[in-house]
Amino acid sequence: MTAIATLPARTERSSGVWTAVGVATLTAAAATEALVALAKTVGITVAIQGEELKAGGCAVVVLMCMVAGVALLAGLRRWAASPARTWTRATVALTALSFVPDLVVPDTAVGSRIVLMTAHVLAAAIIVPAVARRLPTTR
């Protein structure tokens, strides 16, 4: 007699979470860099406190923020009653909170502020749903 072991659907779904995080993060990093490059080509200088944003700056920030995002995700997968819903709510709130530095840092042009806030929304629009689709709706 041969036994066939199968993995439950939840395990298969959750095992793809980390792949989704990686792919979505790299996609968001590239997309935000493309946004800043596009802004620069149409004449918008993207600078914070008078210092122009260097190539790769947005990508580095996306990668750094996802370190915290991964910690949040690990906690939600372990303790949240509804990981997908909690992930979505928390990350939308954190995206809104990420506008604060763009709005309060002095000596930053309005065009730069708009590009930076758009980059935050773009990154979130890529990462949040990609990860949420891989999370279970209930524990």
PDB file of C-alpha atoms in Angstrom:
ATOM      1  CA  MET A   1       0.000   0.000   0.000  1.00  0.00           C
ATOM      2  CA  THR A   2       1.299   3.423  -0.941  1.00  0.00           C
ATOM      3  CA  ALA A   3       0.337   6.575   0.879  1.00  0.00           C
ATOM      4  CA  ILE A   4       0.245   9.835  -0.996  1.00  0.00           C
ATOM      5  CA  ALA A   5       0.977  12.879   1.057  1.00  0.00           C
ATOM      6  CA  THR A   6      -0.676  16.101   0.005  1.00  0.00           C
ATOM      7  CA  LEU A   7      -0.263  19.561   1.381  1.00  0.00           C
ATOM      8  CA  PRO A   8      -3.366  21.439   2.438  1.00  0.00           C
ATOM      9  CA  ALA A   9      -4.375  24.399   0.274  1.00  0.00           C
ATOM     10  CA  ARG A  10      -3.496  26.855   3.030  1.00  0.00           C
ATOM     11  CA  THR A  11       0.117  25.651   3.121  1.00  0.00           C
ATOM     12  CA  GLU A  12       0.454  25.923  -0.641  1.00  0.00           C
ATOM     13  CA  ARG A  13      -1.040  29.406  -0.572  1.00  0.00           C
ATOM     14  CA  SER A  14       1.053  30.667   2.314  1.00  0.00           C
ATOM     15  CA  SER A  15       4.273  29.225   0.923  1.00  0.00           C
ATOM     16  CA  GLY A  16       3.881  31.634  -1.994  1.00  0.00           C
ATOM     17  CA  VAL A  17       3.721  34.638   0.334  1.00  0.00           C
ATOM     18  CA  TRP A  18       7.475  35.087   0.487  1.00  0.00           C
ATOM     19  CA  THR A  19       7.833  34.734  -3.273  1.00  0.00           C
ATOM     20  CA  ALA A  20       5.077  37.318  -3.723  1.00  0.00           C
ATOM     21  CA  VAL A  21       6.850  39.654  -1.288  1.00  0.00           C
ATOM     22  CA  GLY A  22      10.108  39.362  -3.193  1.00  0.00           C
ATOM     23  CA  VAL A  23       8.626  39.795  -6.660  1.00  0.00           C
ATOM     24  CA  ALA A  24       6.320  42.630  -5.613  1.00  0.00           C
ATOM     25  CA  THR A  25       9.118  44.449  -3.774  1.00  0.00           C
ATOM     26  CA  LEU A  26      11.475  44.290  -6.740  1.00  0.00           C
ATOM     27  CA  THR A  27       8.672  45.355  -9.081  1.00  0.00           C
ATOM     28  CA  ALA A  28       7.762  48.280  -6.822  1.00  0.00           C
ATOM     29  CA  ALA A  29      11.404  49.324  -6.523  1.00  0.00           C
ATOM     30  CA  ALA A  30      11.765  49.357 -10.312  1.00  0.00           C
ATOM     31  CA  ALA A  31       8.431  51.150 -10.778  1.00  0.00           C
ATOM     32  CA  THR A  32       9.282  53.924  -8.323  1.00  0.00           C
ATOM     33  CA  GLU A  33      12.664  54.411  -9.975  1.00  0.00           C
ATOM     34  CA  ALA A  34      10.926  54.629 -13.357  1.00  0.00           C
ATOM     35  CA  LEU A  35       8.492  57.207 -11.950  1.00  0.00           C
ATOM     36  CA  VAL A  36      11.310  59.404 -10.673  1.00  0.00           C
ATOM     37  CA  ALA A  37      13.190  59.044 -13.975  1.00  0.00           C
ATOM     38  CA  LEU A  38      10.034  60.019 -15.867  1.00  0.00           C
ATOM     39  CA  ALA A  39       9.539  63.046 -13.620  1.00  0.00           C
ATOM     40  CA  LYS A  40      13.108  64.136 -14.261  1.00  0.00           C
ATOM     41  CA  THR A  41      12.686  63.782 -18.037  1.00  0.00           C
ATOM     42  CA  VAL A  42       9.690  66.131 -17.991  1.00  0.00           C
ATOM     43  CA  GLY A  43      11.648  68.704 -16.021  1.00  0.00           C
ATOM     44  CA  ILE A  44      10.693  68.014 -12.404  1.00  0.00           C
ATOM     45  CA  THR A  45      13.710  68.077 -10.140  1.00  0.00           C
ATOM     46  CA  VAL A  46      13.088  65.528  -7.414  1.00  0.00           C
ATOM     47  CA  ALA A  47      14.962  66.874  -4.407  1.00  0.00           C
ATOM     48  CA  ILE A  48      14.558  66.704  -0.655  1.00  0.00           C
ATOM     49  CA  GLN A  49      15.782  69.754   1.279  1.00  0.00           C
ATOM     50  CA  GLY A  50      17.546  70.934  -1.853  1.00  0.00           C
ATOM     51  CA  GLU A  51      19.481  67.694  -2.362  1.00  0.00           C
ATOM     52  CA  GLU A  52      18.552  65.912  -5.573  1.00  0.00           C
ATOM     53  CA  LEU A  53      17.452  62.313  -5.228  1.00  0.00           C
ATOM     54  CA  LYS A  54      20.140  60.047  -6.645  1.00  0.00           C
ATOM     55  CA  ALA A  55      19.490  57.139  -8.991  1.00  0.00           C
ATOM     56  CA  GLY A  56      18.497  54.114  -6.960  1.00  0.00           C
ATOM     57  CA  GLY A  57      17.307  56.193  -4.020  1.00  0.00           C
ATOM     58  CA  CYS A  58      13.675  55.140  -4.277  1.00  0.00           C
ATOM     59  CA  ALA A  59      14.607  51.500  -4.790  1.00  0.00           C
ATOM     60  CA  VAL A  60      16.715  51.512  -1.634  1.00  0.00           C
ATOM     61  CA  VAL A  61      13.896  53.078   0.380  1.00  0.00           C
ATOM     62  CA  VAL A  62      11.382  50.503  -0.917  1.00  0.00           C
ATOM     63  CA  LEU A  63      13.738  47.678   0.063  1.00  0.00           C
ATOM     64  CA  MET A  64      14.359  49.183   3.511  1.00  0.00           C
ATOM     65  CA  CYS A  65      10.646  49.661   4.155  1.00  0.00           C
ATOM     66  CA  MET A  66       9.958  46.083   3.198  1.00  0.00           C
ATOM     67  CA  VAL A  67      12.250  44.907   5.993  1.00  0.00           C
ATOM     68  CA  ALA A  68       9.669  46.341   8.391  1.00  0.00           C
ATOM     69  CA  GLY A  69       6.920  45.035   6.111  1.00  0.00           C
ATOM     70  CA  VAL A  70       8.271  41.500   6.364  1.00  0.00           C
ATOM     71  CA  ALA A  71       8.338  41.737  10.165  1.00  0.00           C
ATOM     72  CA  LEU A  72       4.739  42.976  10.130  1.00  0.00           C
ATOM     73  CA  LEU A  73       3.758  40.204   7.751  1.00  0.00           C
ATOM     74  CA  ALA A  74       5.370  37.497   9.881  1.00  0.00           C
ATOM     75  CA  GLY A  75       3.498  38.734  12.942  1.00  0.00           C
ATOM     76  CA  LEU A  76       0.186  38.944  11.118  1.00  0.00           C
ATOM     77  CA  ARG A  77       0.546  35.449   9.700  1.00  0.00           C
ATOM     78  CA  ARG A  78       1.107  34.148  13.201  1.00  0.00           C
ATOM     79  CA  TRP A  79      -1.340  36.162  15.303  1.00  0.00           C
ATOM     80  CA  ALA A  80      -3.973  37.941  13.208  1.00  0.00           C
ATOM     81  CA  ALA A  81      -7.422  36.394  13.011  1.00  0.00           C
ATOM     82  CA  SER A  82      -7.723  37.630   9.437  1.00  0.00           C
ATOM     83  CA  PRO A  83      -4.190  38.082   8.058  1.00  0.00           C
ATOM     84  CA  ALA A  84      -5.213  39.327   4.589  1.00  0.00           C
ATOM     85  CA  ARG A  85      -7.617  41.962   5.894  1.00  0.00           C
ATOM     86  CA  THR A  86      -5.279  43.068   8.679  1.00  0.00           C
ATOM     87  CA  TRP A  87      -2.340  43.305   6.245  1.00  0.00           C
ATOM     88  CA  THR A  88      -4.375  45.461   3.888  1.00  0.00           C
ATOM     89  CA  ARG A  89      -5.646  47.784   6.612  1.00  0.00           C
ATOM     90  CA  ALA A  90      -2.254  48.163   8.273  1.00  0.00           C
ATOM     91  CA  THR A  91      -0.362  48.811   5.058  1.00  0.00           C
ATOM     92  CA  VAL A  92      -2.904  51.333   3.784  1.00  0.00           C
ATOM     93  CA  ALA A  93      -2.602  53.192   7.093  1.00  0.00           C
ATOM     94  CA  LEU A  94       1.203  53.034   6.928  1.00  0.00           C
ATOM     95  CA  THR A  95       1.149  54.316   3.347  1.00  0.00           C
ATOM     96  CA  ALA A  96      -0.922  57.299   4.443  1.00  0.00           C
ATOM     97  CA  LEU A  97       1.480  57.843   7.348  1.00  0.00           C
ATOM     98  CA  SER A  98       4.417  57.770   4.917  1.00  0.00           C
ATOM     99  CA  PHE A  99       3.169  61.067   3.446  1.00  0.00           C
ATOM    100  CA  VAL A 100       4.018  62.935   6.646  1.00  0.00           C
ATOM    101  CA  PRO A 101       7.757  63.352   5.973  1.00  0.00           C
ATOM    102  CA  ASP A 102       7.037  64.408   2.386  1.00  0.00           C
ATOM    103  CA  LEU A 103       4.687  67.086   3.669  1.00  0.00           C
ATOM    104  CA  VAL A 104       6.693  68.446   6.600  1.00  0.00           C
ATOM    105  CA  VAL A 105      10.319  68.377   5.440  1.00  0.00           C
ATOM    106  CA  PRO A 106      11.282  72.002   4.739  1.00  0.00           C
ATOM    107  CA  ASP A 107      12.926  73.239   1.540  1.00  0.00           C
ATOM    108  CA  THR A 108      11.252  70.671  -0.693  1.00  0.00           C
ATOM    109  CA  ALA A 109       9.487  71.830  -3.838  1.00  0.00           C
ATOM    110  CA  VAL A 110       5.832  70.996  -4.391  1.00  0.00           C
ATOM    111  CA  GLY A 111       6.701  69.011  -7.527  1.00  0.00           C
ATOM    112  CA  SER A 112       9.135  66.863  -5.547  1.00  0.00           C
ATOM    113  CA  ARG A 113       6.549  66.285  -2.827  1.00  0.00           C
ATOM    114  CA  ILE A 114       3.959  65.162  -5.366  1.00  0.00           C
ATOM    115  CA  VAL A 115       6.382  62.800  -7.117  1.00  0.00           C
ATOM    116  CA  LEU A 116       7.496  61.286  -3.808  1.00  0.00           C
ATOM    117  CA  MET A 117       3.951  60.782  -2.526  1.00  0.00           C
ATOM    118  CA  THR A 118       2.979  59.269  -5.882  1.00  0.00           C
ATOM    119  CA  ALA A 119       5.936  56.899  -5.533  1.00  0.00           C
ATOM    120  CA  HIS A 120       4.613  55.799  -2.114  1.00  0.00           C
ATOM    121  CA  VAL A 121       1.177  55.087  -3.568  1.00  0.00           C
ATOM    122  CA  LEU A 122       2.681  53.287  -6.575  1.00  0.00           C
ATOM    123  CA  ALA A 123       4.802  51.016  -4.383  1.00  0.00           C
ATOM    124  CA  ALA A 124       1.832  50.247  -2.122  1.00  0.00           C
ATOM    125  CA  ALA A 125      -0.447  49.602  -5.114  1.00  0.00           C
ATOM    126  CA  ILE A 126       1.994  46.942  -6.282  1.00  0.00           C
ATOM    127  CA  ILE A 127       2.979  45.321  -2.987  1.00  0.00           C
ATOM    128  CA  VAL A 128      -0.173  45.392  -0.852  1.00  0.00           C
ATOM    129  CA  PRO A 129      -2.575  43.473  -3.126  1.00  0.00           C
ATOM    130  CA  ALA A 130       0.109  41.047  -4.338  1.00  0.00           C
ATOM    131  CA  VAL A 131       0.842  39.993  -0.769  1.00  0.00           C
ATOM    132  CA  ALA A 132      -2.795  40.118   0.407  1.00  0.00           C
ATOM    133  CA  ARG A 133      -3.810  37.641  -2.323  1.00  0.00           C
ATOM    134  CA  ARG A 134      -1.375  35.120  -0.863  1.00  0.00           C
ATOM    135  CA  LEU A 135      -2.526  35.463   2.734  1.00  0.00           C
ATOM    136  CA  PRO A 136      -5.311  33.404   4.268  1.00  0.00           C
ATOM    137  CA  THR A 137      -8.543  35.256   4.940  1.00  0.00           C
ATOM    138  CA  THR A 138      -8.914  33.499   8.308  1.00  0.00           C
ATOM    139  CA  ARG A 139      -6.636  31.519  10.612  1.00  0.00           C
TER     140      ARG A 139
END
